[in-house]
PDB file of C-alpha atoms in Angstrom:
ATOM      1  CA  UNK A   9      47.587  18.997  27.652  1.00 57.00           C
ATOM      2  CA  UNK A  10      44.314  17.733  29.500  1.00 81.00           C
ATOM      3  CA  UNK A  11      41.654  19.950  30.785  1.00 92.00           C
ATOM      4  CA  UNK A  12      40.980  21.036  34.245  1.00 95.00           C
ATOM      5  CA  UNK A  13      37.541  20.151  35.740  1.00 96.00           C
ATOM      6  CA  UNK A  14      36.403  22.390  38.609  1.00 97.00           C
ATOM      7  CA  UNK A  15      33.460  21.964  41.083  1.00 97.00           C
ATOM      8  CA  UNK A  16      32.217  25.185  42.295  1.00 97.00           C
ATOM      9  CA  UNK A  17      29.718  26.697  44.764  1.00 98.00           C
ATOM     10  CA  UNK A  18      28.739  30.296  45.222  1.00 97.00           C
ATOM     11  CA  UNK A  19      26.390  32.895  46.447  1.00 97.00           C
ATOM     12  CA  UNK A  20      24.935  34.841  43.703  1.00 96.00           C
ATOM     13  CA  UNK A  21      23.869  37.915  45.493  1.00 96.00           C
ATOM     14  CA  UNK A  22      26.770  40.463  44.365  1.00 93.00           C
ATOM     15  CA  UNK A  23      27.214  39.226  40.979  1.00 96.00           C
ATOM     16  CA  UNK A  24      25.638  39.831  37.712  1.00 95.00           C
ATOM     17  CA  UNK A  25      25.324  36.104  36.848  1.00 94.00           C
ATOM     18  CA  UNK A  26      27.768  33.774  35.728  1.00 95.00           C
ATOM     19  CA  UNK A  27      28.729  35.004  32.078  1.00 93.00           C
ATOM     20  CA  UNK A  28      31.411  37.685  31.698  1.00 92.00           C
ATOM     21  CA  UNK A  29      30.343  41.099  31.291  1.00 91.00           C
ATOM     22  CA  UNK A  30      32.339  44.378  31.091  1.00 90.00           C
ATOM     23  CA  UNK A  31      32.221  46.513  34.073  1.00 91.00           C
ATOM     24  CA  UNK A  32      30.440  44.271  36.382  1.00 95.00           C
ATOM     25  CA  UNK A  33      30.959  41.487  38.888  1.00 95.00           C
ATOM     26  CA  UNK A  34      30.413  38.063  37.438  1.00 97.00           C
ATOM     27  CA  UNK A  35      31.224  34.532  38.661  1.00 97.00           C
ATOM     28  CA  UNK A  36      32.873  33.694  35.220  1.00 97.00           C
ATOM     29  CA  UNK A  37      35.007  37.024  35.576  1.00 97.00           C
ATOM     30  CA  UNK A  38      36.115  36.518  39.126  1.00 97.00           C
ATOM     31  CA  UNK A  39      37.174  32.861  38.280  1.00 97.00           C
ATOM     32  CA  UNK A  40      39.153  34.134  35.083  1.00 97.00           C
ATOM     33  CA  UNK A  41      40.918  36.809  36.925  1.00 96.00           C
ATOM     34  CA  UNK A  42      42.251  34.825  39.645  1.00 96.00           C
ATOM     35  CA  UNK A  43      43.110  31.641  37.226  1.00 95.00           C
ATOM     36  CA  UNK A  44      45.102  34.457  35.149  1.00 95.00           C
ATOM     37  CA  UNK A  45      47.173  35.589  38.457  1.00 94.00           C
ATOM     38  CA  UNK A  46      47.897  31.963  38.867  1.00 92.00           C
ATOM     39  CA  UNK A  47      49.075  31.082  35.700  1.00 91.00           C
ATOM     40  CA  UNK A  48      50.298  34.589  34.627  1.00 91.00           C
ATOM     41  CA  UNK A  49      48.595  33.958  31.392  1.00 92.00           C
ATOM     42  CA  UNK A  50      45.118  35.010  30.024  1.00 93.00           C
ATOM     43  CA  UNK A  51      42.602  32.115  30.935  1.00 94.00           C
ATOM     44  CA  UNK A  52      39.075  31.488  29.663  1.00 96.00           C
ATOM     45  CA  UNK A  53      36.564  29.124  31.671  1.00 97.00           C
ATOM     46  CA  UNK A  54      33.676  27.380  30.298  1.00 97.00           C
ATOM     47  CA  UNK A  55      30.694  26.600  32.449  1.00 96.00           C
ATOM     48  CA  UNK A  56      28.000  23.841  32.437  1.00 96.00           C
ATOM     49  CA  UNK A  57      25.590  26.639  32.114  1.00 92.00           C
ATOM     50  CA  UNK A  58      24.780  30.504  32.791  1.00 89.00           C
ATOM     51  CA  UNK A  59      22.995  31.385  35.832  1.00 91.00           C
ATOM     52  CA  UNK A  60      20.878  34.685  36.320  1.00 92.00           C
ATOM     53  CA  UNK A  61      21.984  37.572  38.313  1.00 93.00           C
ATOM     54  CA  UNK A  62      21.382  36.826  41.999  1.00 95.00           C
ATOM     55  CA  UNK A  63      21.008  32.980  41.300  1.00 97.00           C
ATOM     56  CA  UNK A  64      23.188  30.521  43.257  1.00 97.00           C
ATOM     57  CA  UNK A  65      25.145  27.191  42.714  1.00 98.00           C
ATOM     58  CA  UNK A  66      25.705  24.228  45.066  1.00 97.00           C
ATOM     59  CA  UNK A  67      27.288  22.312  42.183  1.00 97.00           C
ATOM     60  CA  UNK A  68      28.461  24.159  39.202  1.00 98.00           C
ATOM     61  CA  UNK A  69      30.909  22.684  36.821  1.00 98.00           C
ATOM     62  CA  UNK A  70      33.606  24.478  34.701  1.00 98.00           C
ATOM     63  CA  UNK A  71      36.509  23.514  32.625  1.00 97.00           C
ATOM     64  CA  UNK A  72      39.583  25.309  31.337  1.00 96.00           C
ATOM     65  CA  UNK A  73      42.578  24.496  29.542  1.00 94.00           C
ATOM     66  CA  UNK A  74      45.870  25.311  31.515  1.00 91.00           C
ATOM     67  CA  UNK A  75      48.513  26.877  29.239  1.00 87.00           C
ATOM     68  CA  UNK A  76      51.205  25.173  31.306  1.00 77.00           C
ATOM     69  CA  UNK A  77      51.599  22.910  34.151  1.00 72.00           C
ATOM     70  CA  UNK A  78      52.567  24.638  37.449  1.00 67.00           C
ATOM     71  CA  UNK A  79      54.385  22.877  40.259  1.00 54.00           C
ATOM     72  CA  UNK A  80      52.245  21.749  42.992  1.00 65.00           C
ATOM     73  CA  UNK A  81      49.002  21.526  40.882  1.00 66.00           C
ATOM     74  CA  UNK A  82      47.210  19.598  43.493  1.00 72.00           C
ATOM     75  CA  UNK A  83      47.579  22.780  45.458  1.00 88.00           C
ATOM     76  CA  UNK A  84      45.321  24.607  42.824  1.00 91.00           C
ATOM     77  CA  UNK A  85      42.085  24.112  44.916  1.00 94.00           C
ATOM     78  CA  UNK A  86      43.745  25.836  47.893  1.00 93.00           C
ATOM     79  CA  UNK A  87      45.415  28.610  45.805  1.00 93.00           C
ATOM     80  CA  UNK A  88      42.036  29.549  44.142  1.00 95.00           C
ATOM     81  CA  UNK A  89      40.309  29.614  47.490  1.00 96.00           C
ATOM     82  CA  UNK A  90      42.629  31.733  48.897  1.00 95.00           C
ATOM     83  CA  UNK A  91      42.315  34.277  46.072  1.00 96.00           C
ATOM     84  CA  UNK A  92      38.659  34.305  45.176  1.00 97.00           C
ATOM     85  CA  UNK A  93      35.911  36.413  46.938  1.00 96.00           C
ATOM     86  CA  UNK A  94      34.445  34.576  49.912  1.00 96.00           C
ATOM     87  CA  UNK A  95      31.009  34.204  47.569  1.00 97.00           C
ATOM     88  CA  UNK A  96      32.932  31.838  45.580  1.00 98.00           C
ATOM     89  CA  UNK A  97      34.417  28.573  46.642  1.00 97.00           C
ATOM     90  CA  UNK A  98      36.033  25.703  44.571  1.00 97.00           C
ATOM     91  CA  UNK A  99      34.877  22.396  46.109  1.00 96.00           C
ATOM     92  CA  UNK A 100      37.237  20.178  44.085  1.00 95.00           C
ATOM     93  CA  UNK A 101      39.059  19.938  40.778  1.00 95.00           C
ATOM     94  CA  UNK A 102      40.082  17.032  38.646  1.00 95.00           C
ATOM     95  CA  UNK A 103      42.570  16.443  35.301  1.00 93.00           C
ATOM     96  CA  UNK A 104      39.691  15.717  32.554  1.00 95.00           C
ATOM     97  CA  UNK A 105      40.123  14.478  29.258  1.00 94.00           C
ATOM     98  CA  UNK A 106      40.225  16.552  26.133  1.00 93.00           C
ATOM     99  CA  UNK A 107      37.040  15.391  25.306  1.00 95.00           C
ATOM    100  CA  UNK A 108      35.403  16.608  28.378  1.00 96.00           C
ATOM    101  CA  UNK A 109      33.606  19.711  28.167  1.00 97.00           C
ATOM    102  CA  UNK A 110      31.653  21.015  30.959  1.00 97.00           C
ATOM    103  CA  UNK A 111      28.447  22.330  28.980  1.00 96.00           C
ATOM    104  CA  UNK A 112      28.339  19.919  26.086  1.00 96.00           C
ATOM    105  CA  UNK A 113      29.134  16.757  28.035  1.00 97.00           C
ATOM    106  CA  UNK A 114      26.351  17.233  30.674  1.00 97.00           C
ATOM    107  CA  UNK A 115      23.897  14.670  30.507  1.00 97.00           C
ATOM    108  CA  UNK A 116      21.650  16.016  33.579  1.00 97.00           C
ATOM    109  CA  UNK A 117      21.288  18.810  35.762  1.00 98.00           C
ATOM    110  CA  UNK A 118      19.099  19.630  38.881  1.00 98.00           C
ATOM    111  CA  UNK A 119      17.847  22.680  39.984  1.00 98.00           C
ATOM    112  CA  UNK A 120      16.338  23.791  43.536  1.00 98.00           C
ATOM    113  CA  UNK A 121      14.015  26.475  44.151  1.00 98.00           C
ATOM    114  CA  UNK A 122      13.723  27.584  47.944  1.00 98.00           C
ATOM    115  CA  UNK A 123      10.701  29.289  49.313  1.00 98.00           C
ATOM    116  CA  UNK A 124      10.549  30.714  52.875  1.00 98.00           C
ATOM    117  CA  UNK A 125       6.913  30.369  53.599  1.00 97.00           C
ATOM    118  CA  UNK A 126       6.106  31.922  56.885  1.00 97.00           C
ATOM    119  CA  UNK A 127       3.786  35.180  57.495  1.00 97.00           C
ATOM    120  CA  UNK A 128       7.029  36.956  58.873  1.00 97.00           C
ATOM    121  CA  UNK A 129       9.980  37.376  56.577  1.00 96.00           C
ATOM    122  CA  UNK A 130      13.240  35.929  57.268  1.00 96.00           C
ATOM    123  CA  UNK A 131      16.381  38.361  57.264  1.00 96.00           C
ATOM    124  CA  UNK A 132      18.554  35.236  57.064  1.00 95.00           C
ATOM    125  CA  UNK A 133      16.896  34.006  54.280  1.00 96.00           C
ATOM    126  CA  UNK A 134      16.213  37.449  52.446  1.00 95.00           C
ATOM    127  CA  UNK A 135      18.914  36.804  49.601  1.00 95.00           C
ATOM    128  CA  UNK A 136      18.418  33.107  49.256  1.00 96.00           C
ATOM    129  CA  UNK A 137      14.885  31.843  49.106  1.00 97.00           C
ATOM    130  CA  UNK A 138      11.535  33.547  48.085  1.00 98.00           C
ATOM    131  CA  UNK A 139       9.219  34.758  50.663  1.00 98.00           C
ATOM    132  CA  UNK A 140       5.576  33.498  50.530  1.00 97.00           C
ATOM    133  CA  UNK A 141       3.859  34.628  53.651  1.00 97.00           C
ATOM    134  CA  UNK A 142       0.533  32.354  52.866  1.00 96.00           C
ATOM    135  CA  UNK A 143       0.337  28.759  53.797  1.00 95.00           C
ATOM    136  CA  UNK A 144       1.302  26.588  50.476  1.00 96.00           C
ATOM    137  CA  UNK A 145      -0.553  23.344  49.702  1.00 94.00           C
ATOM    138  CA  UNK A 146       2.080  21.142  48.830  1.00 95.00           C
ATOM    139  CA  UNK A 147      -0.106  18.233  47.911  1.00 94.00           C
ATOM    140  CA  UNK A 148      -1.801  20.611  45.142  1.00 93.00           C
ATOM    141  CA  UNK A 149       1.636  21.520  44.077  1.00 95.00           C
ATOM    142  CA  UNK A 150       2.950  17.817  43.983  1.00 96.00           C
ATOM    143  CA  UNK A 151      -0.333  17.093  42.006  1.00 93.00           C
ATOM    144  CA  UNK A 152       0.288  19.715  39.669  1.00 93.00           C
ATOM    145  CA  UNK A 153       4.063  18.901  39.257  1.00 95.00           C
ATOM    146  CA  UNK A 154       3.276  15.488  37.780  1.00 94.00           C
ATOM    147  CA  UNK A 155       2.160  17.289  34.616  1.00 93.00           C
ATOM    148  CA  UNK A 156       5.539  18.670  33.988  1.00 96.00           C
ATOM    149  CA  UNK A 157       7.436  15.151  33.934  1.00 97.00           C
ATOM    150  CA  UNK A 158       8.434  13.420  30.913  1.00 96.00           C
ATOM    151  CA  UNK A 159       9.509  14.678  27.223  1.00 97.00           C
ATOM    152  CA  UNK A 160       7.742  17.955  26.463  1.00 96.00           C
ATOM    153  CA  UNK A 161       7.908  21.174  24.659  1.00 96.00           C
ATOM    154  CA  UNK A 162       8.797  23.611  27.238  1.00 95.00           C
ATOM    155  CA  UNK A 163       8.513  26.614  24.849  1.00 95.00           C
ATOM    156  CA  UNK A 164       5.976  28.376  26.786  1.00 95.00           C
ATOM    157  CA  UNK A 165       8.522  28.492  29.866  1.00 95.00           C
ATOM    158  CA  UNK A 166      11.318  30.224  27.833  1.00 93.00           C
ATOM    159  CA  UNK A 167      12.599  33.588  28.336  1.00 90.00           C
ATOM    160  CA  UNK A 168      13.534  34.714  25.090  1.00 82.00           C
ATOM    161  CA  UNK A 169      17.238  35.237  24.527  1.00 72.00           C
ATOM    162  CA  UNK A 170      19.722  32.694  22.903  1.00 71.00           C
ATOM    163  CA  UNK A 171      18.240  30.684  20.219  1.00 80.00           C
ATOM    164  CA  UNK A 172      18.152  27.103  20.702  1.00 87.00           C
ATOM    165  CA  UNK A 173      17.585  24.240  18.050  1.00 90.00           C
ATOM    166  CA  UNK A 174      14.873  22.774  20.340  1.00 93.00           C
ATOM    167  CA  UNK A 175      12.712  23.716  22.917  1.00 94.00           C
ATOM    168  CA  UNK A 176      11.963  19.905  23.855  1.00 96.00           C
ATOM    169  CA  UNK A 177      13.432  18.482  27.302  1.00 97.00           C
ATOM    170  CA  UNK A 178      13.050  15.414  29.362  1.00 97.00           C
ATOM    171  CA  UNK A 179      12.422  16.133  32.987  1.00 98.00           C
ATOM    172  CA  UNK A 180      12.376  12.934  35.239  1.00 97.00           C
ATOM    173  CA  UNK A 181      12.203  14.539  39.003  1.00 97.00           C
ATOM    174  CA  UNK A 182       9.731  17.465  39.764  1.00 97.00           C
ATOM    175  CA  UNK A 183       8.477  17.684  43.346  1.00 97.00           C
ATOM    176  CA  UNK A 184       8.027  19.965  46.493  1.00 98.00           C
ATOM    177  CA  UNK A 185       8.678  19.377  49.931  1.00 96.00           C
ATOM    178  CA  UNK A 186       9.589  21.007  53.378  1.00 95.00           C
ATOM    179  CA  UNK A 187      13.030  20.614  54.163  1.00 88.00           C
ATOM    180  CA  UNK A 188      13.398  22.550  57.408  1.00 86.00           C
ATOM    181  CA  UNK A 189      10.434  23.980  59.241  1.00 86.00           C
ATOM    182  CA  UNK A 190       9.289  26.790  56.925  1.00 95.00           C
ATOM    183  CA  UNK A 191      11.754  26.323  54.244  1.00 97.00           C
ATOM    184  CA  UNK A 192       9.887  24.860  51.356  1.00 98.00           C
ATOM    185  CA  UNK A 193      12.200  23.099  48.173  1.00 98.00           C
ATOM    186  CA  UNK A 194      10.992  22.675  45.003  1.00 98.00           C
ATOM    187  CA  UNK A 195      13.593  20.319  43.035  1.00 98.00           C
ATOM    188  CA  UNK A 196      13.634  19.364  39.366  1.00 98.00           C
ATOM    189  CA  UNK A 197      16.031  17.300  37.172  1.00 98.00           C
ATOM    190  CA  UNK A 198      16.166  17.290  33.430  1.00 97.00           C
ATOM    191  CA  UNK A 199      18.405  16.513  30.429  1.00 96.00           C
ATOM    192  CA  UNK A 200      18.603  20.328  29.996  1.00 93.00           C
ATOM    193  CA  UNK A 201      16.876  23.817  30.897  1.00 95.00           C
ATOM    194  CA  UNK A 202      15.922  26.734  28.674  1.00 94.00           C
ATOM    195  CA  UNK A 203      16.264  30.157  29.704  1.00 92.00           C
ATOM    196  CA  UNK A 204      14.481  31.016  32.903  1.00 94.00           C
ATOM    197  CA  UNK A 205      12.822  27.772  32.439  1.00 95.00           C
ATOM    198  CA  UNK A 206      12.846  26.556  36.201  1.00 97.00           C
ATOM    199  CA  UNK A 207      11.640  30.282  37.359  1.00 97.00           C
ATOM    200  CA  UNK A 208       8.909  30.493  34.799  1.00 96.00           C
ATOM    201  CA  UNK A 209       7.693  26.997  35.967  1.00 97.00           C
ATOM    202  CA  UNK A 210       7.952  27.935  39.531  1.00 97.00           C
ATOM    203  CA  UNK A 211       5.989  31.261  38.830  1.00 96.00           C
ATOM    204  CA  UNK A 212       3.403  29.277  37.046  1.00 95.00           C
ATOM    205  CA  UNK A 213       2.895  26.611  39.621  1.00 95.00           C
ATOM    206  CA  UNK A 214       2.597  29.083  42.457  1.00 96.00           C
ATOM    207  CA  UNK A 215       0.062  30.830  40.432  1.00 93.00           C
ATOM    208  CA  UNK A 216      -1.866  28.148  39.959  1.00 92.00           C
ATOM    209  CA  UNK A 217      -1.737  27.338  43.504  1.00 91.00           C
ATOM    210  CA  UNK A 218      -2.879  30.562  44.632  1.00 89.00           C
ATOM    211  CA  UNK A 219      -5.956  30.323  42.473  1.00 86.00           C
ATOM    212  CA  UNK A 220      -6.764  26.786  43.020  1.00 79.00           C
ATOM    213  CA  UNK A 221      -9.881  25.352  42.526  1.00 68.00           C
ATOM    214  CA  UNK A 222     -10.512  21.649  41.408  1.00 63.00           C
ATOM    215  CA  UNK A 223      -7.127  20.165  40.840  1.00 60.00           C
ATOM    216  CA  UNK A 224      -8.324  18.625  37.391  1.00 62.00           C
ATOM    217  CA  UNK A 225      -9.092  22.160  36.064  1.00 63.00           C
ATOM    218  CA  UNK A 226      -5.695  23.161  36.983  1.00 73.00           C
ATOM    219  CA  UNK A 227      -4.028  20.293  35.425  1.00 80.00           C
ATOM    220  CA  UNK A 228      -6.125  21.098  32.336  1.00 87.00           C
ATOM    221  CA  UNK A 229      -4.548  24.787  32.554  1.00 89.00           C
ATOM    222  CA  UNK A 230      -1.204  23.667  32.588  1.00 90.00           C
ATOM    223  CA  UNK A 231      -1.638  21.258  29.702  1.00 92.00           C
ATOM    224  CA  UNK A 232      -2.938  24.277  27.705  1.00 91.00           C
ATOM    225  CA  UNK A 233       0.106  26.389  28.709  1.00 93.00           C
ATOM    226  CA  UNK A 234       2.340  23.627  27.155  1.00 92.00           C
ATOM    227  CA  UNK A 235       0.424  23.321  24.164  1.00 93.00           C
ATOM    228  CA  UNK A 236       0.167  27.144  23.624  1.00 94.00           C
ATOM    229  CA  UNK A 237       4.318  27.298  23.043  1.00 93.00           C
ATOM    230  CA  UNK A 238       3.623  30.848  24.144  1.00 90.00           C
ATOM    231  CA  UNK A 239       5.787  32.505  26.803  1.00 91.00           C
ATOM    232  CA  UNK A 240       2.751  35.053  27.397  1.00 89.00           C
ATOM    233  CA  UNK A 241       0.249  32.169  28.304  1.00 89.00           C
ATOM    234  CA  UNK A 242       2.537  30.969  30.934  1.00 89.00           C
ATOM    235  CA  UNK A 243       2.531  33.065  34.438  1.00 85.00           C
ATOM    236  CA  UNK A 244       4.992  34.938  36.342  1.00 90.00           C
ATOM    237  CA  UNK A 245       8.663  34.540  36.670  1.00 94.00           C
ATOM    238  CA  UNK A 246       9.654  34.431  40.420  1.00 97.00           C
ATOM    239  CA  UNK A 247      12.854  36.025  41.664  1.00 96.00           C
ATOM    240  CA  UNK A 248      16.225  34.802  40.946  1.00 97.00           C
ATOM    241  CA  UNK A 249      17.662  34.873  44.379  1.00 97.00           C
ATOM    242  CA  UNK A 250      15.361  31.577  45.483  1.00 97.00           C
ATOM    243  CA  UNK A 251      17.214  29.618  42.786  1.00 98.00           C
ATOM    244  CA  UNK A 252      20.132  27.230  42.873  1.00 98.00           C
ATOM    245  CA  UNK A 253      21.986  25.106  40.357  1.00 98.00           C
ATOM    246  CA  UNK A 254      22.368  21.822  42.592  1.00 98.00           C
ATOM    247  CA  UNK A 255      23.942  19.533  40.549  1.00 98.00           C
ATOM    248  CA  UNK A 256      25.507  18.640  36.903  1.00 98.00           C
ATOM    249  CA  UNK A 257      25.940  14.886  36.115  1.00 98.00           C
ATOM    250  CA  UNK A 258      28.247  13.417  33.646  1.00 98.00           C
ATOM    251  CA  UNK A 259      28.231  10.018  31.693  1.00 97.00           C
ATOM    252  CA  UNK A 260      29.741   7.793  34.374  1.00 96.00           C
ATOM    253  CA  UNK A 261      32.769   6.495  31.827  1.00 95.00           C
ATOM    254  CA  UNK A 262      33.750  10.210  31.060  1.00 93.00           C
ATOM    255  CA  UNK A 263      33.709  10.779  35.011  1.00 93.00           C
ATOM    256  CA  UNK A 264      36.041   7.685  35.435  1.00 94.00           C
ATOM    257  CA  UNK A 265      38.549   9.297  33.172  1.00 94.00           C
ATOM    258  CA  UNK A 266      38.872  12.334  35.275  1.00 92.00           C
ATOM    259  CA  UNK A 267      41.675  12.115  38.033  1.00 91.00           C
ATOM    260  CA  UNK A 268      41.082  14.257  41.028  1.00 91.00           C
ATOM    261  CA  UNK A 269      43.755  16.761  41.803  1.00 88.00           C
TER     262      UNK A 269
END
């Protein structure tokens, strides 16, 4: 039987991250609970990656193997959204081929980090953006961010956790821009990300901007952090509530074999 691929969005404020954990609310746990209700059998779902407690998603992707075909399966999205908590929504669903895997088939991911950059904090963005009261020099931050582009060893930006075979990643987009008045957005796209890599990168860039001097000197410091391959050399980890998993991309040939419900 083919797999079912889901495209999800969620507000991570009230969840202890994506991964199922006993005794606490998680996104994976909520989805599996509802799918088990719909199919009347235990369901296990696999996400494209774990998001931390408080982290949000615009385009998380997950898949599961249905134990049976249900009548009117095209109404699965409607049924899920009727049963899920308001902080999670399924945007779309597809029948996916057996060789599709939400984690292992992914070729690129895009993350956003949002900052409310104004002297007065915003209650509306309190759980969705980091408050930075002092004006940010985006020109300086974008200059620094060029040093992140390319294939590099990001070990200095990896928080200890699940072991990985390699800490080398390819980043092809990394920039800052004002999205709406005082809302600043950092965007990064790569072929994979280490644990808390984006939050550690943002924390380091903000630290270098806050203590900015000559741009060349700070580019040299960033290069030194990369070369050290030591998390202790990099700077602060920013809060999870400003981070969004924005998009997960798959090979076009694989996408074409998915049939929308």
